Amino acid sequence: MLTNLETLSLHKNTLKGHIPVSLGNLSKLGYLRVDDNKLSGSIPLELETLYNLVKVNMSFNFLTG
């Protein structure tokens, strides 16, 4: 499992679709970078439970919320 993941950087990968709700299960995640992709839909509310998350970049996508 990826439950110990602290950094997730997937910028400029031409990712499409929604941000998975399951990212909210990564309780140790402190850095999330998914900018410059083609992600769409709303930002999952489950990300609000990531208390270690200090840096997030979701710019240059088609996200709402």
PDB file of N, CA, C and O in Angstrom:
ATOM      1  N   MET A   1       0.819  -1.190   0.000  1.00  0.00           N
ATOM      2  CA  MET A   1       0.000   0.000   0.000  1.00  0.00           C
ATOM      3  C   MET A   1       0.860   1.249   0.000  1.00  0.00           C
ATOM      4  O   MET A   1       2.011   1.226   0.394  1.00  0.00           O
ATOM      5  N   LEU A   2       0.262   2.325  -0.372  1.00  0.00           N
ATOM      6  CA  LEU A   2       0.953   3.611  -0.405  1.00  0.00           C
ATOM      7  C   LEU A   2       0.634   4.465   0.815  1.00  0.00           C
ATOM      8  O   LEU A   2       0.824   5.673   0.796  1.00  0.00           O
ATOM      9  N   THR A   3       0.203   3.868   1.885  1.00  0.00           N
ATOM     10  CA  THR A   3      -0.243   4.636   3.045  1.00  0.00           C
ATOM     11  C   THR A   3       0.865   5.468   3.678  1.00  0.00           C
ATOM     12  O   THR A   3       0.587   6.413   4.400  1.00  0.00           O
ATOM     13  N   ASN A   4       2.116   5.133   3.439  1.00  0.00           N
ATOM     14  CA  ASN A   4       3.241   5.898   3.981  1.00  0.00           C
ATOM     15  C   ASN A   4       3.758   6.964   3.025  1.00  0.00           C
ATOM     16  O   ASN A   4       4.757   7.616   3.311  1.00  0.00           O
ATOM     17  N   LEU A   5       3.083   7.138   1.901  1.00  0.00           N
ATOM     18  CA  LEU A   5       3.508   8.109   0.902  1.00  0.00           C
ATOM     19  C   LEU A   5       3.440   9.525   1.459  1.00  0.00           C
ATOM     20  O   LEU A   5       2.422   9.937   2.010  1.00  0.00           O
ATOM     21  N   GLU A   6       4.538  10.264   1.348  1.00  0.00           N
ATOM     22  CA  GLU A   6       4.597  11.630   1.851  1.00  0.00           C
ATOM     23  C   GLU A   6       4.606  12.668   0.745  1.00  0.00           C
ATOM     24  O   GLU A   6       4.222  13.807   0.960  1.00  0.00           O
ATOM     25  N   THR A   7       5.064  12.288  -0.440  1.00  0.00           N
ATOM     26  CA  THR A   7       5.150  13.206  -1.578  1.00  0.00           C
ATOM     27  C   THR A   7       4.563  12.540  -2.816  1.00  0.00           C
ATOM     28  O   THR A   7       4.917  11.408  -3.131  1.00  0.00           O
ATOM     29  N   LEU A   8       3.690  13.266  -3.506  1.00  0.00           N
ATOM     30  CA  LEU A   8       3.130  12.795  -4.769  1.00  0.00           C
ATOM     31  C   LEU A   8       3.237  13.930  -5.767  1.00  0.00           C
ATOM     32  O   LEU A   8       2.593  14.965  -5.631  1.00  0.00           O
ATOM     33  N   SER A   9       4.092  13.753  -6.760  1.00  0.00           N
ATOM     34  CA  SER A   9       4.327  14.785  -7.765  1.00  0.00           C
ATOM     35  C   SER A   9       4.068  14.195  -9.144  1.00  0.00           C
ATOM     36  O   SER A   9       4.842  13.368  -9.624  1.00  0.00           O
ATOM     37  N   LEU A  10       2.969  14.616  -9.759  1.00  0.00           N
ATOM     38  CA  LEU A  10       2.558  14.098 -11.066  1.00  0.00           C
ATOM     39  C   LEU A  10       2.297  15.225 -12.056  1.00  0.00           C
ATOM     40  O   LEU A  10       1.404  15.137 -12.889  1.00  0.00           O
ATOM     41  N   HIS A  11       3.068  16.283 -11.973  1.00  0.00           N
ATOM     42  CA  HIS A  11       2.844  17.428 -12.855  1.00  0.00           C
ATOM     43  C   HIS A  11       3.329  17.130 -14.264  1.00  0.00           C
ATOM     44  O   HIS A  11       4.224  16.323 -14.484  1.00  0.00           O
ATOM     45  N   LYS A  12       2.653  17.765 -15.226  1.00  0.00           N
ATOM     46  CA  LYS A  12       2.967  17.640 -16.656  1.00  0.00           C
ATOM     47  C   LYS A  12       2.981  16.196 -17.147  1.00  0.00           C
ATOM     48  O   LYS A  12       3.889  15.763 -17.840  1.00  0.00           O
ATOM     49  N   ASN A  13       1.943  15.451 -16.795  1.00  0.00           N
ATOM     50  CA  ASN A  13       1.835  14.065 -17.238  1.00  0.00           C
ATOM     51  C   ASN A  13       0.638  13.822 -18.148  1.00  0.00           C
ATOM     52  O   ASN A  13       0.327  12.689 -18.458  1.00  0.00           O
ATOM     53  N   THR A  14      -0.077  14.867 -18.535  1.00  0.00           N
ATOM     54  CA  THR A  14      -1.260  14.763 -19.382  1.00  0.00           C
ATOM     55  C   THR A  14      -2.306  13.848 -18.759  1.00  0.00           C
ATOM     56  O   THR A  14      -2.985  13.099 -19.456  1.00  0.00           O
ATOM     57  N   LEU A  15      -2.421  13.875 -17.437  1.00  0.00           N
ATOM     58  CA  LEU A  15      -3.432  13.077 -16.754  1.00  0.00           C
ATOM     59  C   LEU A  15      -4.816  13.629 -17.055  1.00  0.00           C
ATOM     60  O   LEU A  15      -5.002  14.835 -17.121  1.00  0.00           O
ATOM     61  N   LYS A  16      -5.776  12.731 -17.236  1.00  0.00           N
ATOM     62  CA  LYS A  16      -7.163  13.113 -17.517  1.00  0.00           C
ATOM     63  C   LYS A  16      -8.067  12.459 -16.491  1.00  0.00           C
ATOM     64  O   LYS A  16      -7.708  11.465 -15.880  1.00  0.00           O
ATOM     65  N   GLY A  17      -9.249  13.026 -16.324  1.00  0.00           N
ATOM     66  CA  GLY A  17     -10.227  12.450 -15.418  1.00  0.00           C
ATOM     67  C   GLY A  17     -10.291  13.207 -14.113  1.00  0.00           C
ATOM     68  O   GLY A  17      -9.877  14.365 -14.037  1.00  0.00           O
ATOM     69  N   HIS A  18     -10.802  12.550 -13.092  1.00  0.00           N
ATOM     70  CA  HIS A  18     -11.007  13.158 -11.787  1.00  0.00           C
ATOM     71  C   HIS A  18      -9.855  12.824 -10.838  1.00  0.00           C
ATOM     72  O   HIS A  18      -9.169  11.826 -11.019  1.00  0.00           O
ATOM     73  N   ILE A  19      -9.687  13.647  -9.830  1.00  0.00           N
ATOM     74  CA  ILE A  19      -8.752  13.327  -8.758  1.00  0.00           C
ATOM     75  C   ILE A  19      -9.424  12.257  -7.902  1.00  0.00           C
ATOM     76  O   ILE A  19     -10.545  12.450  -7.433  1.00  0.00           O
ATOM     77  N   PRO A  20      -8.769  11.135  -7.676  1.00  0.00           N
ATOM     78  CA  PRO A  20      -9.402  10.051  -6.926  1.00  0.00           C
ATOM     79  C   PRO A  20      -9.699  10.424  -5.470  1.00  0.00           C
ATOM     80  O   PRO A  20      -8.855  11.004  -4.789  1.00  0.00           O
ATOM     81  N   VAL A  21     -10.862  10.075  -5.017  1.00  0.00           N
ATOM     82  CA  VAL A  21     -11.265  10.285  -3.630  1.00  0.00           C
ATOM     83  C   VAL A  21     -10.313   9.539  -2.691  1.00  0.00           C
ATOM     84  O   VAL A  21     -10.031   9.979  -1.576  1.00  0.00           O
ATOM     85  N   SER A  22      -9.774   8.428  -3.171  1.00  0.00           N
ATOM     86  CA  SER A  22      -8.896   7.590  -2.347  1.00  0.00           C
ATOM     87  C   SER A  22      -7.606   8.298  -1.925  1.00  0.00           C
ATOM     88  O   SER A  22      -6.933   7.840  -1.005  1.00  0.00           O
ATOM     89  N   LEU A  23      -7.277   9.429  -2.550  1.00  0.00           N
ATOM     90  CA  LEU A  23      -6.110  10.194  -2.089  1.00  0.00           C
ATOM     91  C   LEU A  23      -6.307  10.639  -0.647  1.00  0.00           C
ATOM     92  O   LEU A  23      -5.337  10.862   0.075  1.00  0.00           O
ATOM     93  N   GLY A  24      -7.540  10.746  -0.219  1.00  0.00           N
ATOM     94  CA  GLY A  24      -7.841  11.115   1.156  1.00  0.00           C
ATOM     95  C   GLY A  24      -7.387  10.077   2.166  1.00  0.00           C
ATOM     96  O   GLY A  24      -7.344  10.351   3.369  1.00  0.00           O
ATOM     97  N   ASN A  25      -7.032   8.890   1.703  1.00  0.00           N
ATOM     98  CA  ASN A  25      -6.534   7.825   2.583  1.00  0.00           C
ATOM     99  C   ASN A  25      -5.038   7.927   2.840  1.00  0.00           C
ATOM    100  O   ASN A  25      -4.511   7.180   3.665  1.00  0.00           O
ATOM    101  N   LEU A  26      -4.356   8.805   2.136  1.00  0.00           N
ATOM    102  CA  LEU A  26      -2.904   8.941   2.287  1.00  0.00           C
ATOM    103  C   LEU A  26      -2.600   9.903   3.428  1.00  0.00           C
ATOM    104  O   LEU A  26      -2.186  11.037   3.223  1.00  0.00           O
ATOM    105  N   SER A  27      -2.781   9.447   4.633  1.00  0.00           N
ATOM    106  CA  SER A  27      -2.733  10.310   5.823  1.00  0.00           C
ATOM    107  C   SER A  27      -1.378  10.970   6.060  1.00  0.00           C
ATOM    108  O   SER A  27      -1.304  11.978   6.747  1.00  0.00           O
ATOM    109  N   LYS A  28      -0.311  10.437   5.502  1.00  0.00           N
ATOM    110  CA  LYS A  28       1.020  11.022   5.701  1.00  0.00           C
ATOM    111  C   LYS A  28       1.430  11.974   4.582  1.00  0.00           C
ATOM    112  O   LYS A  28       2.513  12.537   4.602  1.00  0.00           O
ATOM    113  N   LEU A  29       0.542  12.141   3.604  1.00  0.00           N
ATOM    114  CA  LEU A  29       0.855  12.989   2.453  1.00  0.00           C
ATOM    115  C   LEU A  29       1.050  14.439   2.893  1.00  0.00           C
ATOM    116  O   LEU A  29       0.190  15.030   3.531  1.00  0.00           O
ATOM    117  N   GLY A  30       2.216  14.989   2.550  1.00  0.00           N
ATOM    118  CA  GLY A  30       2.521  16.370   2.915  1.00  0.00           C
ATOM    119  C   GLY A  30       2.669  17.276   1.708  1.00  0.00           C
ATOM    120  O   GLY A  30       2.614  18.492   1.823  1.00  0.00           O
ATOM    121  N   TYR A  31       2.880  16.687   0.528  1.00  0.00           N
ATOM    122  CA  TYR A  31       3.124  17.460  -0.692  1.00  0.00           C
ATOM    123  C   TYR A  31       2.370  16.792  -1.836  1.00  0.00           C
ATOM    124  O   TYR A  31       2.556  15.609  -2.095  1.00  0.00           O
ATOM    125  N   LEU A  32       1.511  17.543  -2.492  1.00  0.00           N
ATOM    126  CA  LEU A  32       0.732  17.029  -3.615  1.00  0.00           C
ATOM    127  C   LEU A  32       0.866  17.984  -4.786  1.00  0.00           C
ATOM    128  O   LEU A  32       0.502  19.156  -4.693  1.00  0.00           O
ATOM    129  N   ARG A  33       1.401  17.495  -5.881  1.00  0.00           N
ATOM    130  CA  ARG A  33       1.562  18.324  -7.072  1.00  0.00           C
ATOM    131  C   ARG A  33       0.983  17.577  -8.275  1.00  0.00           C
ATOM    132  O   ARG A  33       1.526  16.557  -8.711  1.00  0.00           O
ATOM    133  N   VAL A  34      -0.127  18.104  -8.795  1.00  0.00           N
ATOM    134  CA  VAL A  34      -0.774  17.527  -9.977  1.00  0.00           C
ATOM    135  C   VAL A  34      -1.049  18.621 -11.010  1.00  0.00           C
ATOM    136  O   VAL A  34      -1.957  18.492 -11.819  1.00  0.00           O
ATOM    137  N   ASP A  35      -0.269  19.684 -10.957  1.00  0.00           N
ATOM    138  CA  ASP A  35      -0.496  20.818 -11.855  1.00  0.00           C
ATOM    139  C   ASP A  35      -0.134  20.489 -13.295  1.00  0.00           C
ATOM    140  O   ASP A  35       0.586  19.538 -13.574  1.00  0.00           O
ATOM    141  N   ASP A  36      -0.679  21.301 -14.195  1.00  0.00           N
ATOM    142  CA  ASP A  36      -0.385  21.221 -15.628  1.00  0.00           C
ATOM    143  C   ASP A  36      -0.734  19.859 -16.222  1.00  0.00           C
ATOM    144  O   ASP A  36       0.060  19.226 -16.892  1.00  0.00           O
ATOM    145  N   ASN A  37      -1.954  19.412 -15.935  1.00  0.00           N
ATOM    146  CA  ASN A  37      -2.502  18.195 -16.507  1.00  0.00           C
ATOM    147  C   ASN A  37      -3.839  18.537 -17.150  1.00  0.00           C
ATOM    148  O   ASN A  37      -4.096  19.703 -17.457  1.00  0.00           O
ATOM    149  N   LYS A  38      -4.679  17.552 -17.318  1.00  0.00           N
ATOM    150  CA  LYS A  38      -6.010  17.775 -17.884  1.00  0.00           C
ATOM    151  C   LYS A  38      -7.073  17.197 -16.951  1.00  0.00           C
ATOM    152  O   LYS A  38      -8.060  16.621 -17.398  1.00  0.00           O
ATOM    153  N   LEU A  39      -6.845  17.352 -15.663  1.00  0.00           N
ATOM    154  CA  LEU A  39      -7.783  16.845 -14.668  1.00  0.00           C
ATOM    155  C   LEU A  39      -9.034  17.706 -14.658  1.00  0.00           C
ATOM    156  O   LEU A  39      -8.966  18.908 -14.883  1.00  0.00           O
ATOM    157  N   SER A  40     -10.168  17.091 -14.376  1.00  0.00           N
ATOM    158  CA  SER A  40     -11.447  17.814 -14.380  1.00  0.00           C
ATOM    159  C   SER A  40     -12.293  17.364 -13.197  1.00  0.00           C
ATOM    160  O   SER A  40     -11.944  16.435 -12.480  1.00  0.00           O
ATOM    161  N   GLY A  41     -13.400  18.040 -13.017  1.00  0.00           N
ATOM    162  CA  GLY A  41     -14.309  17.707 -11.934  1.00  0.00           C
ATOM    163  C   GLY A  41     -13.987  18.496 -10.684  1.00  0.00           C
ATOM    164  O   GLY A  41     -13.207  19.442 -10.699  1.00  0.00           O
ATOM    165  N   SER A  42     -14.589  18.079  -9.586  1.00  0.00           N
ATOM    166  CA  SER A  42     -14.389  18.807  -8.340  1.00  0.00           C
ATOM    167  C   SER A  42     -13.222  18.226  -7.546  1.00  0.00           C
ATOM    168  O   SER A  42     -12.866  17.058  -7.702  1.00  0.00           O
ATOM    169  N   ILE A  43     -12.662  19.072  -6.689  1.00  0.00           N
ATOM    170  CA  ILE A  43     -11.588  18.644  -5.797  1.00  0.00           C
ATOM    171  C   ILE A  43     -12.241  17.844  -4.669  1.00  0.00           C
ATOM    172  O   ILE A  43     -13.157  18.345  -4.010  1.00  0.00           O
ATOM    173  N   PRO A  44     -11.803  16.614  -4.442  1.00  0.00           N
ATOM    174  CA  PRO A  44     -12.463  15.773  -3.427  1.00  0.00           C
ATOM    175  C   PRO A  44     -12.395  16.375  -2.027  1.00  0.00           C
ATOM    176  O   PRO A  44     -11.344  16.823  -1.576  1.00  0.00           O
ATOM    177  N   LEU A  45     -13.521  16.378  -1.339  1.00  0.00           N
ATOM    178  CA  LEU A  45     -13.581  16.874   0.035  1.00  0.00           C
ATOM    179  C   LEU A  45     -12.717  16.033   0.967  1.00  0.00           C
ATOM    180  O   LEU A  45     -12.281  16.496   2.011  1.00  0.00           O
ATOM    181  N   GLU A  46     -12.441  14.799   0.589  1.00  0.00           N
ATOM    182  CA  GLU A  46     -11.621  13.903   1.408  1.00  0.00           C
ATOM    183  C   GLU A  46     -10.203  14.438   1.614  1.00  0.00           C
ATOM    184  O   GLU A  46      -9.528  14.072   2.573  1.00  0.00           O
ATOM    185  N   LEU A  47      -9.766  15.326   0.731  1.00  0.00           N
ATOM    186  CA  LEU A  47      -8.433  15.907   0.893  1.00  0.00           C
ATOM    187  C   LEU A  47      -8.360  16.805   2.128  1.00  0.00           C
ATOM    188  O   LEU A  47      -7.272  17.063   2.638  1.00  0.00           O
ATOM    189  N   GLU A  48      -9.515  17.253   2.618  1.00  0.00           N
ATOM    190  CA  GLU A  48      -9.539  18.087   3.818  1.00  0.00           C
ATOM    191  C   GLU A  48      -9.078  17.335   5.060  1.00  0.00           C
ATOM    192  O   GLU A  48      -8.710  17.947   6.051  1.00  0.00           O
ATOM    193  N   THR A  49      -9.096  16.025   5.025  1.00  0.00           N
ATOM    194  CA  THR A  49      -8.677  15.229   6.182  1.00  0.00           C
ATOM    195  C   THR A  49      -7.175  14.972   6.214  1.00  0.00           C
ATOM    196  O   THR A  49      -6.682  14.338   7.133  1.00  0.00           O
ATOM    197  N   LEU A  50      -6.461  15.449   5.219  1.00  0.00           N
ATOM    198  CA  LEU A  50      -5.006  15.251   5.155  1.00  0.00           C
ATOM    199  C   LEU A  50      -4.310  16.345   5.956  1.00  0.00           C
ATOM    200  O   LEU A  50      -3.875  17.360   5.418  1.00  0.00           O
ATOM    201  N   TYR A  51      -4.192  16.128   7.252  1.00  0.00           N
ATOM    202  CA  TYR A  51      -3.681  17.148   8.165  1.00  0.00           C
ATOM    203  C   TYR A  51      -2.187  17.411   8.005  1.00  0.00           C
ATOM    204  O   TYR A  51      -1.694  18.438   8.453  1.00  0.00           O
ATOM    205  N   ASN A  52      -1.453  16.516   7.369  1.00  0.00           N
ATOM    206  CA  ASN A  52      -0.022  16.721   7.124  1.00  0.00           C
ATOM    207  C   ASN A  52       0.244  17.459   5.814  1.00  0.00           C
ATOM    208  O   ASN A  52       1.377  17.825   5.526  1.00  0.00           O
ATOM    209  N   LEU A  53      -0.785  17.670   5.034  1.00  0.00           N
ATOM    210  CA  LEU A  53      -0.647  18.311   3.729  1.00  0.00           C
ATOM    211  C   LEU A  53      -0.332  19.791   3.902  1.00  0.00           C
ATOM    212  O   LEU A  53      -1.140  20.558   4.417  1.00  0.00           O
ATOM    213  N   VAL A  54       0.873  20.188   3.504  1.00  0.00           N
ATOM    214  CA  VAL A  54       1.296  21.580   3.666  1.00  0.00           C
ATOM    215  C   VAL A  54       1.507  22.293   2.335  1.00  0.00           C
ATOM    216  O   VAL A  54       1.502  23.514   2.278  1.00  0.00           O
ATOM    217  N   LYS A  55       1.688  21.540   1.258  1.00  0.00           N
ATOM    218  CA  LYS A  55       1.897  22.169  -0.042  1.00  0.00           C
ATOM    219  C   LYS A  55       1.086  21.421  -1.089  1.00  0.00           C
ATOM    220  O   LYS A  55       1.191  20.204  -1.221  1.00  0.00           O
ATOM    221  N   VAL A  56       0.267  22.181  -1.840  1.00  0.00           N
ATOM    222  CA  VAL A  56      -0.586  21.609  -2.889  1.00  0.00           C
ATOM    223  C   VAL A  56      -0.510  22.501  -4.114  1.00  0.00           C
ATOM    224  O   VAL A  56      -0.601  23.719  -4.001  1.00  0.00           O
ATOM    225  N   ASN A  57      -0.354  21.896  -5.278  1.00  0.00           N
ATOM    226  CA  ASN A  57      -0.424  22.637  -6.529  1.00  0.00           C
ATOM    227  C   ASN A  57      -1.303  21.850  -7.488  1.00  0.00           C
ATOM    228  O   ASN A  57      -0.944  20.747  -7.903  1.00  0.00           O
ATOM    229  N   MET A  58      -2.473  22.418  -7.804  1.00  0.00           N
ATOM    230  CA  MET A  58      -3.411  21.806  -8.743  1.00  0.00           C
ATOM    231  C   MET A  58      -3.720  22.753  -9.898  1.00  0.00           C
ATOM    232  O   MET A  58      -4.722  22.587 -10.582  1.00  0.00           O
ATOM    233  N   SER A  59      -2.880  23.731 -10.094  1.00  0.00           N
ATOM    234  CA  SER A  59      -3.135  24.745 -11.118  1.00  0.00           C
ATOM    235  C   SER A  59      -3.047  24.169 -12.528  1.00  0.00           C
ATOM    236  O   SER A  59      -2.494  23.082 -12.752  1.00  0.00           O
ATOM    237  N   PHE A  60      -3.598  24.905 -13.468  1.00  0.00           N
ATOM    238  CA  PHE A  60      -3.584  24.562 -14.883  1.00  0.00           C
ATOM    239  C   PHE A  60      -4.233  23.200 -15.147  1.00  0.00           C
ATOM    240  O   PHE A  60      -3.686  22.327 -15.818  1.00  0.00           O
ATOM    241  N   ASN A  61      -5.417  23.021 -14.584  1.00  0.00           N
ATOM    242  CA  ASN A  61      -6.288  21.885 -14.830  1.00  0.00           C
ATOM    243  C   ASN A  61      -7.689  22.461 -15.083  1.00  0.00           C
ATOM    244  O   ASN A  61      -7.844  23.668 -15.269  1.00  0.00           O
ATOM    245  N   PHE A  62      -8.692  21.619 -15.077  1.00  0.00           N
ATOM    246  CA  PHE A  62     -10.070  22.040 -15.283  1.00  0.00           C
ATOM    247  C   PHE A  62     -10.907  21.659 -14.060  1.00  0.00           C
ATOM    248  O   PHE A  62     -11.939  21.037 -14.183  1.00  0.00           O
ATOM    249  N   LEU A  63     -10.409  22.010 -12.887  1.00  0.00           N
ATOM    250  CA  LEU A  63     -11.021  21.604 -11.620  1.00  0.00           C
ATOM    251  C   LEU A  63     -12.005  22.632 -11.111  1.00  0.00           C
ATOM    252  O   LEU A  63     -11.850  23.825 -11.385  1.00  0.00           O
ATOM    253  N   THR A  64     -12.961  22.165 -10.326  1.00  0.00           N
ATOM    254  CA  THR A  64     -13.916  23.055  -9.666  1.00  0.00           C
ATOM    255  C   THR A  64     -13.915  22.729  -8.174  1.00  0.00           C
ATOM    256  O   THR A  64     -13.459  21.675  -7.761  1.00  0.00           O
ATOM    257  N   GLY A  65     -14.432  23.661  -7.396  1.00  0.00           N
ATOM    258  CA  GLY A  65     -14.571  23.400  -5.962  1.00  0.00           C
ATOM    259  C   GLY A  65     -13.517  24.081  -5.130  1.00  0.00           C
ATOM    260  O   GLY A  65     -12.621  24.708  -5.547  1.00  0.00           O
TER     261      GLY A  65
END
